[in-house]
Amino acid sequence: MAKGTKPTRKTSSEKPGGFAAGLPPSLAARRQGAIAIVTLKRPQKRNALNDTMVEGLAAFFQTLPKDIRAVVLNGEGEHFSAGLDLSELTERNTAEGVEHSASWHRAFQHIEFGRVPVVTVMHGAVVGGGLELAAATHIRIAERSTYYALPEGSRGIFVGGGGSVRLPRLIGIARMTDLMLTGRTYGAEEGQAFGLSHYLVEPGEGLASGLALARRIATNSATTNFAIMHALPRIAEQDRASGFLMESLTAAIAQGNQEAKKRIKDFLEKRAAKVERR
Ligand code: 1HE
């Protein structure tokens, strides 16, 4: 460094070409230590998801810096997301519709089966494709203003962002059928009871809760987090015999890791935290 030049303490998000660079204006990203926060930033259209945003999310999750260990996803304005940008749908033919849905699948696969766990903070409308996006993440926090719906039924379309794959696994086929056929809305409490959210918090508390959870998740071994994200859902879908075999192999890989040995030694030698009492 040249004499007299002040040392900089820039994080990669602040560097030109850092991880927030290249995002469309409808997405914003920043970091707090090992946590990245990515925000849907199109409040004038209620964070309706257009092609640019879906491509931007895919690119963001594929190019996360190595030192990011968890992500928090939220939405700016009164609503998390109004789902698919319906204005883009009017011009699309059937072949383009297939590709469009597949593009959402690819993008959301990069989230669900990406490198790090993602915590979504929901508030206001979480509907259609917005709910499909949230369902592709690993932990969902709902502020009490949250409401859920699948208005595809009343718009004459169908879910296309992986909703029919992921949502029945959260709430069951019967509830999803009801949501789609009747266009009903679930409130935040119903969503919590039915499994759409893991945590229910007061208005304005979602981001702090999300960051706290993300920081906690980031302290796990990356190997364990990877196994939870990638192996667990696949093991759970196997027949029992295959599932037990896959579990044994995953468990053996995880416990063979030096980091596991150190963490277990730390506990046995009273250097690690106990399980919290309820
Ligand atoms: C939109 C969209 C959108 C709002 N696409 N432009 N999703 C839906 O069917 C939900 C449609 N949206 C709504 O029911 C309401 O907008 C909300 C309940 C979410 C919010 O209501 P509100 O009163 O706060 O906002 P608003 O006045 O309705 O909307 C503000 C603007 O956003 C307005 O545009 P403006 O130019 O008149 O100001 C709306 O047109 C616009 N807007 N939502 C486009 N979704 C992969 S397949 C997934 C399939 C689906 O997601 S289907 C479900 C689509």
CSV table of C-alpha atoms and ligand atoms in Angstrom, one decimal:
chain,number,residue,atom,x,y,z
A,1,MET,CA,0.0,0.0,0.0
A,2,ALA,CA,1.3,3.4,-0.9
A,3,LYS,CA,2.6,5.6,2.0
A,4,GLY,CA,-0.2,7.7,3.4
A,5,THR,CA,-2.9,5.6,1.9
A,6,LYS,CA,-5.5,4.8,4.5
A,7,PRO,CA,-6.3,1.1,4.9
A,8,THR,CA,-9.8,0.4,3.8
A,9,ARG,CA,-12.2,-1.9,5.7
A,10,LYS,CA,-14.6,-2.6,2.8
A,11,THR,CA,-16.6,-5.7,2.7
A,12,SER,CA,-17.1,-7.5,-0.6
A,13,SER,CA,-20.6,-6.0,-1.0
A,14,GLU,CA,-19.1,-2.6,-1.1
A,15,LYS,CA,-16.3,-3.3,-3.6
A,16,PRO,CA,-17.1,-2.6,-7.2
A,17,GLY,CA,-17.9,-6.0,-8.7
A,18,GLY,CA,-18.9,-7.3,-5.2
A,19,PHE,CA,-21.8,-9.6,-4.6
A,20,ALA,CA,-24.5,-7.0,-4.9
A,21,ALA,CA,-23.1,-5.8,-8.2
A,22,GLY,CA,-25.0,-6.8,-11.3
A,23,LEU,CA,-28.4,-7.2,-9.5
A,24,PRO,CA,-31.3,-5.5,-11.2
A,25,PRO,CA,-32.8,-2.4,-9.4
A,26,SER,CA,-35.7,-4.6,-8.3
A,27,LEU,CA,-33.4,-6.6,-6.0
A,28,ALA,CA,-31.0,-5.3,-3.3
A,29,ALA,CA,-28.3,-7.1,-1.4
A,30,ARG,CA,-26.1,-6.3,1.5
A,31,ARG,CA,-24.2,-8.2,4.0
A,32,GLN,CA,-23.7,-8.3,7.8
A,33,GLY,CA,-20.7,-10.4,8.5
A,34,ALA,CA,-21.3,-13.9,7.2
A,35,ILE,CA,-25.0,-13.2,6.5
A,36,ALA,CA,-26.3,-11.8,3.2
A,37,ILE,CA,-29.6,-10.0,3.1
A,38,VAL,CA,-31.4,-10.0,-0.3
A,39,THR,CA,-34.5,-7.9,-0.6
A,40,LEU,CA,-37.3,-7.9,-3.2
A,41,LYS,CA,-37.3,-4.2,-4.1
A,42,ARG,CA,-40.3,-3.5,-6.3
A,43,PRO,CA,-42.8,-2.2,-3.8
A,44,GLN,CA,-44.7,-0.1,-6.4
A,45,LYS,CA,-45.8,-3.4,-7.9
A,46,ARG,CA,-46.0,-5.2,-4.6
A,47,ASN,CA,-42.8,-7.1,-5.3
A,48,ALA,CA,-44.5,-8.9,-8.2
A,49,LEU,CA,-41.8,-11.2,-9.6
A,50,ASN,CA,-40.9,-10.5,-13.2
A,51,ASP,CA,-38.3,-12.4,-15.3
A,52,THR,CA,-35.6,-10.0,-14.4
A,53,MET,CA,-36.1,-10.6,-10.7
A,54,VAL,CA,-36.2,-14.4,-11.1
A,55,GLU,CA,-33.0,-14.3,-13.2
A,56,GLY,CA,-31.4,-11.9,-10.7
A,57,LEU,CA,-32.2,-14.2,-7.8
A,58,ALA,CA,-30.8,-17.2,-9.7
A,59,ALA,CA,-27.6,-15.3,-10.4
A,60,PHE,CA,-27.4,-14.0,-6.8
A,61,PHE,CA,-27.6,-17.5,-5.2
A,62,GLN,CA,-25.2,-19.0,-7.7
A,63,THR,CA,-22.5,-16.4,-7.1
A,64,LEU,CA,-22.6,-16.0,-3.3
A,65,PRO,CA,-19.1,-15.3,-1.9
A,66,LYS,CA,-17.6,-18.3,-0.2
A,67,ASP,CA,-17.6,-16.6,3.2
A,68,ILE,CA,-21.4,-16.1,3.2
A,69,ARG,CA,-22.8,-18.8,5.5
A,70,ALA,CA,-26.6,-18.0,5.5
A,71,VAL,CA,-29.0,-15.7,3.6
A,72,VAL,CA,-32.0,-13.7,4.8
A,73,LEU,CA,-34.6,-13.0,2.1
A,74,ASN,CA,-37.3,-10.2,2.6
A,75,GLY,CA,-39.4,-7.8,0.7
A,76,GLU,CA,-39.6,-4.0,0.7
A,77,GLY,CA,-42.9,-2.1,1.3
A,78,GLU,CA,-46.2,-3.4,2.6
A,79,HIS,CA,-46.0,-6.9,1.1
A,80,PHE,CA,-43.5,-9.7,0.7
A,81,SER,CA,-44.6,-10.5,-2.8
A,82,ALA,CA,-47.8,-10.4,-5.0
A,83,GLY,CA,-46.4,-13.4,-7.0
A,84,LEU,CA,-45.9,-13.6,-10.7
A,85,ASP,CA,-45.9,-10.3,-12.6
A,86,LEU,CA,-49.2,-10.9,-14.4
A,87,SER,CA,-48.4,-8.2,-17.0
A,88,GLU,CA,-45.7,-10.4,-18.4
A,89,LEU,CA,-48.0,-13.3,-18.8
A,90,THR,CA,-50.4,-11.9,-21.3
A,91,GLU,CA,-48.1,-12.2,-24.3
A,92,ARG,CA,-46.7,-15.7,-23.6
A,93,ASN,CA,-47.7,-18.7,-25.7
A,94,THR,CA,-47.7,-22.3,-24.4
A,95,ALA,CA,-44.2,-23.2,-25.4
A,96,GLU,CA,-42.9,-20.0,-23.8
A,97,GLY,CA,-45.1,-20.8,-20.7
A,98,VAL,CA,-43.3,-24.1,-20.3
A,99,GLU,CA,-39.9,-22.4,-20.5
A,100,HIS,CA,-41.0,-19.7,-18.1
A,101,SER,CA,-42.1,-22.2,-15.5
A,102,ALA,CA,-38.9,-24.1,-16.0
A,103,SER,CA,-36.9,-20.9,-15.5
A,104,TRP,CA,-38.6,-20.4,-12.1
A,105,HIS,CA,-37.8,-24.1,-11.2
A,106,ARG,CA,-34.1,-23.6,-12.1
A,107,ALA,CA,-33.9,-20.4,-10.1
A,108,PHE,CA,-35.6,-21.8,-7.0
A,109,GLN,CA,-33.5,-25.0,-7.1
A,110,HIS,CA,-30.5,-22.7,-6.8
A,111,ILE,CA,-32.1,-21.5,-3.5
A,112,GLU,CA,-33.4,-24.7,-2.1
A,113,PHE,CA,-30.4,-26.8,-3.1
A,114,GLY,CA,-27.8,-24.0,-3.0
A,115,ARG,CA,-24.8,-23.8,-0.8
A,116,VAL,CA,-26.2,-22.1,2.3
A,117,PRO,CA,-29.5,-22.1,4.2
A,118,VAL,CA,-32.0,-19.3,3.5
A,119,VAL,CA,-34.3,-17.7,6.0
A,120,THR,CA,-37.4,-15.8,4.6
A,121,VAL,CA,-39.0,-12.9,6.5
A,122,MET,CA,-42.6,-12.6,5.3
A,123,HIS,CA,-45.1,-9.8,5.8
A,124,GLY,CA,-48.3,-8.7,4.1
A,125,ALA,CA,-49.2,-10.6,0.9
A,126,VAL,CA,-47.3,-13.8,0.3
A,127,VAL,CA,-49.3,-15.0,-2.6
A,128,GLY,CA,-49.0,-17.1,-5.7
A,129,GLY,CA,-45.4,-17.2,-6.9
A,130,GLY,CA,-44.4,-15.2,-3.8
A,131,LEU,CA,-45.5,-18.2,-1.7
A,132,GLU,CA,-43.7,-20.5,-4.1
A,133,LEU,CA,-40.5,-18.5,-3.6
A,134,ALA,CA,-40.8,-18.6,0.2
A,135,ALA,CA,-41.5,-22.3,0.1
A,136,ALA,CA,-38.2,-22.9,-1.7
A,137,THR,CA,-36.3,-21.5,1.3
A,138,HIS,CA,-35.4,-23.3,4.4
A,139,ILE,CA,-36.9,-21.3,7.3
A,140,ARG,CA,-39.9,-19.0,7.1
A,141,ILE,CA,-40.7,-16.3,9.6
A,142,ALA,CA,-44.1,-14.6,9.4
A,143,GLU,CA,-44.8,-11.2,10.8
A,144,ARG,CA,-48.4,-11.0,12.0
A,145,SER,CA,-49.5,-9.0,9.0
A,146,THR,CA,-48.7,-11.9,6.7
A,147,TYR,CA,-51.5,-13.5,4.6
A,148,TYR,CA,-51.3,-16.3,2.1
A,149,ALA,CA,-53.2,-17.2,-1.0
A,150,LEU,CA,-52.9,-19.0,-4.3
A,151,PRO,CA,-55.0,-16.8,-6.7
A,152,GLU,CA,-53.9,-18.9,-9.7
A,153,GLY,CA,-57.3,-20.6,-9.6
A,154,SER,CA,-59.2,-17.4,-10.0
A,155,ARG,CA,-56.7,-16.1,-12.7
A,156,GLY,CA,-57.3,-19.1,-14.9
A,157,ILE,CA,-53.7,-20.4,-14.5
A,158,PHE,CA,-51.8,-22.9,-12.4
A,159,VAL,CA,-48.9,-22.7,-10.0
A,160,GLY,CA,-45.6,-22.8,-12.1
A,161,GLY,CA,-42.8,-22.0,-9.6
A,162,GLY,CA,-42.7,-25.4,-8.0
A,163,GLY,CA,-45.7,-24.8,-5.8
A,164,SER,CA,-47.4,-28.1,-6.5
A,165,VAL,CA,-44.2,-29.9,-5.6
A,166,ARG,CA,-43.3,-28.0,-2.4
A,167,LEU,CA,-46.5,-26.7,-0.9
A,168,PRO,CA,-48.3,-30.0,-0.5
A,169,ARG,CA,-45.2,-31.2,1.4
A,170,LEU,CA,-45.8,-28.3,3.8
A,171,ILE,CA,-49.6,-28.1,4.2
A,172,GLY,CA,-50.9,-31.3,2.5
A,173,ILE,CA,-52.7,-31.8,-0.8
A,174,ALA,CA,-56.1,-31.2,0.8
A,175,ARG,CA,-55.3,-27.6,2.0
A,176,MET,CA,-53.6,-26.7,-1.3
A,177,THR,CA,-56.6,-27.9,-3.2
A,178,ASP,CA,-58.8,-25.7,-1.0
A,179,LEU,CA,-56.6,-22.7,-1.4
A,180,MET,CA,-56.5,-23.0,-5.2
A,181,LEU,CA,-60.2,-24.0,-5.8
A,182,THR,CA,-61.8,-21.4,-3.5
A,183,GLY,CA,-59.2,-18.6,-3.6
A,184,ARG,CA,-59.4,-18.4,0.2
A,185,THR,CA,-56.8,-16.6,2.2
A,186,TYR,CA,-55.0,-17.9,5.3
A,187,GLY,CA,-54.0,-15.4,8.0
A,188,ALA,CA,-50.6,-15.5,9.7
A,189,GLU,CA,-51.9,-17.6,12.6
A,190,GLU,CA,-53.5,-20.2,10.2
A,191,GLY,CA,-50.2,-20.3,8.2
A,192,GLN,CA,-48.3,-20.9,11.4
A,193,ALA,CA,-50.7,-23.7,12.5
A,194,PHE,CA,-50.6,-25.3,9.1
A,195,GLY,CA,-46.9,-25.3,8.5
A,196,LEU,CA,-46.4,-22.3,6.2
A,197,SER,CA,-44.2,-20.5,8.7
A,198,HIS,CA,-41.9,-21.8,11.4
A,199,TYR,CA,-41.9,-18.6,13.5
A,200,LEU,CA,-44.6,-16.0,14.0
A,201,VAL,CA,-43.4,-12.6,15.2
A,202,GLU,CA,-44.8,-9.1,15.7
A,203,PRO,CA,-44.9,-6.5,12.9
A,204,GLY,CA,-41.5,-5.0,12.3
A,205,GLU,CA,-39.6,-7.8,14.2
A,206,GLY,CA,-39.1,-10.1,11.2
A,207,LEU,CA,-35.8,-8.9,10.0
A,208,ALA,CA,-34.1,-8.9,13.5
A,209,SER,CA,-35.5,-12.4,14.1
A,210,GLY,CA,-34.3,-13.6,10.7
A,211,LEU,CA,-30.9,-12.2,11.2
A,212,ALA,CA,-30.7,-13.8,14.7
A,213,LEU,CA,-31.7,-17.2,13.2
A,214,ALA,CA,-29.3,-16.8,10.3
A,215,ARG,CA,-26.4,-16.1,12.6
A,216,ARG,CA,-27.3,-19.1,14.7
A,217,ILE,CA,-27.5,-21.3,11.5
A,218,ALA,CA,-24.2,-19.9,10.4
A,219,THR,CA,-22.4,-21.2,13.5
A,220,ASN,CA,-23.2,-24.8,12.5
A,221,SER,CA,-20.7,-26.8,10.5
A,222,ALA,CA,-21.1,-26.2,6.8
A,223,THR,CA,-21.1,-30.0,6.3
A,224,THR,CA,-24.1,-30.4,8.6
A,225,ASN,CA,-26.0,-27.6,7.0
A,226,PHE,CA,-25.3,-29.1,3.6
A,227,ALA,CA,-26.6,-32.5,4.7
A,228,ILE,CA,-29.7,-30.9,6.2
A,229,MET,CA,-30.4,-29.0,3.0
A,230,HIS,CA,-29.5,-31.6,0.4
A,231,ALA,CA,-29.7,-35.0,2.0
A,232,LEU,CA,-32.6,-34.7,4.5
A,233,PRO,CA,-35.3,-33.9,1.9
A,234,ARG,CA,-34.1,-36.6,-0.4
A,235,ILE,CA,-33.8,-39.2,2.4
A,236,ALA,CA,-37.3,-38.4,3.6
A,237,GLU,CA,-38.7,-39.2,0.1
A,238,GLN,CA,-37.1,-42.6,-0.2
A,239,ASP,CA,-38.7,-45.9,0.7
A,240,ARG,CA,-37.7,-46.9,4.3
A,241,ALA,CA,-34.8,-49.3,3.4
A,242,SER,CA,-33.2,-46.8,1.0
A,243,GLY,CA,-33.8,-44.0,3.5
A,244,PHE,CA,-32.0,-45.8,6.3
A,245,LEU,CA,-29.1,-46.6,4.0
A,246,MET,CA,-28.8,-43.0,2.8
A,247,GLU,CA,-29.0,-41.8,6.4
A,248,SER,CA,-26.2,-44.1,7.5
A,249,LEU,CA,-24.0,-42.9,4.7
A,250,THR,CA,-24.7,-39.2,5.3
A,251,ALA,CA,-24.2,-39.6,9.1
A,252,ALA,CA,-20.9,-41.4,8.5
A,253,ILE,CA,-19.6,-38.6,6.2
A,254,ALA,CA,-20.7,-35.9,8.6
A,255,GLN,CA,-19.1,-37.6,11.7
A,256,GLY,CA,-15.9,-38.4,9.9
A,257,ASN,CA,-15.3,-34.7,9.5
A,258,GLN,CA,-12.5,-33.1,11.7
A,259,GLU,CA,-14.9,-30.3,12.6
A,260,ALA,CA,-17.4,-32.8,14.1
A,261,LYS,CA,-14.6,-34.3,16.2
A,262,LYS,CA,-13.6,-30.9,17.5
A,263,ARG,CA,-17.2,-29.9,18.3
A,264,ILE,CA,-18.0,-33.1,20.2
A,265,LYS,CA,-14.7,-32.8,22.1
A,266,ASP,CA,-15.6,-29.2,23.0
A,267,PHE,CA,-18.9,-30.4,24.5
A,268,LEU,CA,-17.4,-33.3,26.4
A,269,GLU,CA,-14.7,-30.9,27.8
A,270,LYS,CA,-17.4,-28.4,28.8
A,271,ARG,CA,-16.5,-25.7,26.2
A,272,ALA,CA,-19.6,-25.9,24.1
A,273,ALA,CA,-23.2,-24.7,24.9
A,274,LYS,CA,-25.7,-27.1,26.3
A,275,VAL,CA,-29.1,-27.6,24.6
A,276,GLU,CA,-31.3,-24.7,25.8
A,277,ARG,CA,-34.0,-25.6,28.4
A,278,ARG,CA,-37.6,-24.6,27.5
B,1,1HE,C1,-49.2,-6.3,-9.9
B,1,1HE,C2,-49.4,-7.6,-9.3
B,1,1HE,C3,-49.0,-8.7,-10.0
B,1,1HE,C4,-49.9,-6.0,-7.9
B,1,1HE,N1,-48.6,-8.6,-11.2
B,1,1HE,N2,-48.8,-6.3,-11.2
B,1,1HE,N3,-50.8,-12.6,-8.1
B,1,1HE,C5,-52.0,-12.2,-7.9
B,1,1HE,O1,-53.0,-12.5,-8.4
B,1,1HE,C6,-52.1,-11.1,-6.8
B,1,1HE,C7,-52.4,-9.8,-7.5
B,1,1HE,N4,-52.3,-8.7,-6.5
B,1,1HE,C8,-53.2,-8.4,-5.6
B,1,1HE,O2,-54.1,-9.1,-5.3
B,1,1HE,C9,-52.9,-7.1,-4.8
B,1,1HE,O3,-52.0,-6.3,-5.6
B,1,1HE,C10,-52.2,-7.3,-3.4
B,1,1HE,C11,-53.3,-7.9,-2.5
B,1,1HE,C12,-51.0,-8.1,-3.5
B,1,1HE,C13,-51.8,-5.9,-2.9
B,1,1HE,O4,-52.9,-5.0,-2.9
B,1,1HE,P1,-52.6,-3.4,-2.8
B,1,1HE,O5,-54.0,-2.8,-2.7
B,1,1HE,O6,-51.6,-3.1,-1.8
B,1,1HE,O7,-51.9,-3.0,-4.2
B,1,1HE,P2,-52.6,-2.8,-5.7
B,1,1HE,O8,-53.2,-1.5,-5.8
B,1,1HE,O9,-53.5,-4.0,-6.1
B,1,1HE,O10,-51.3,-3.0,-6.6
B,1,1HE,C14,-50.4,-1.9,-6.7
B,1,1HE,C15,-49.8,-2.0,-8.1
B,1,1HE,O11,-49.1,-3.3,-8.2
B,1,1HE,C16,-50.8,-2.0,-9.2
B,1,1HE,O12,-50.2,-1.4,-10.3
B,1,1HE,P3,-50.5,0.1,-10.7
B,1,1HE,O13,-49.7,0.4,-12.0
B,1,1HE,O14,-52.0,0.2,-10.9
B,1,1HE,O15,-50.1,0.9,-9.5
B,1,1HE,C17,-51.0,-3.5,-9.5
B,1,1HE,O16,-51.5,-3.7,-10.8
B,1,1HE,C18,-49.6,-4.0,-9.4
B,1,1HE,N5,-49.6,-5.4,-9.0
B,1,1HE,N6,-49.8,-7.3,-8.0
B,1,1HE,C19,-48.5,-7.4,-11.8
B,1,1HE,N7,-49.1,-10.0,-9.4
B,1,1HE,C20,-44.7,-19.1,-11.5
B,1,1HE,S1,-46.4,-19.1,-11.6
B,1,1HE,C21,-47.0,-18.1,-10.3
B,1,1HE,C22,-48.4,-17.8,-10.6
B,1,1HE,C23,-48.8,-16.6,-9.7
B,1,1HE,O17,-48.1,-16.1,-8.9
B,1,1HE,S2,-50.5,-16.2,-9.9
B,1,1HE,C24,-50.7,-15.0,-8.7
B,1,1HE,C25,-50.5,-13.6,-9.2
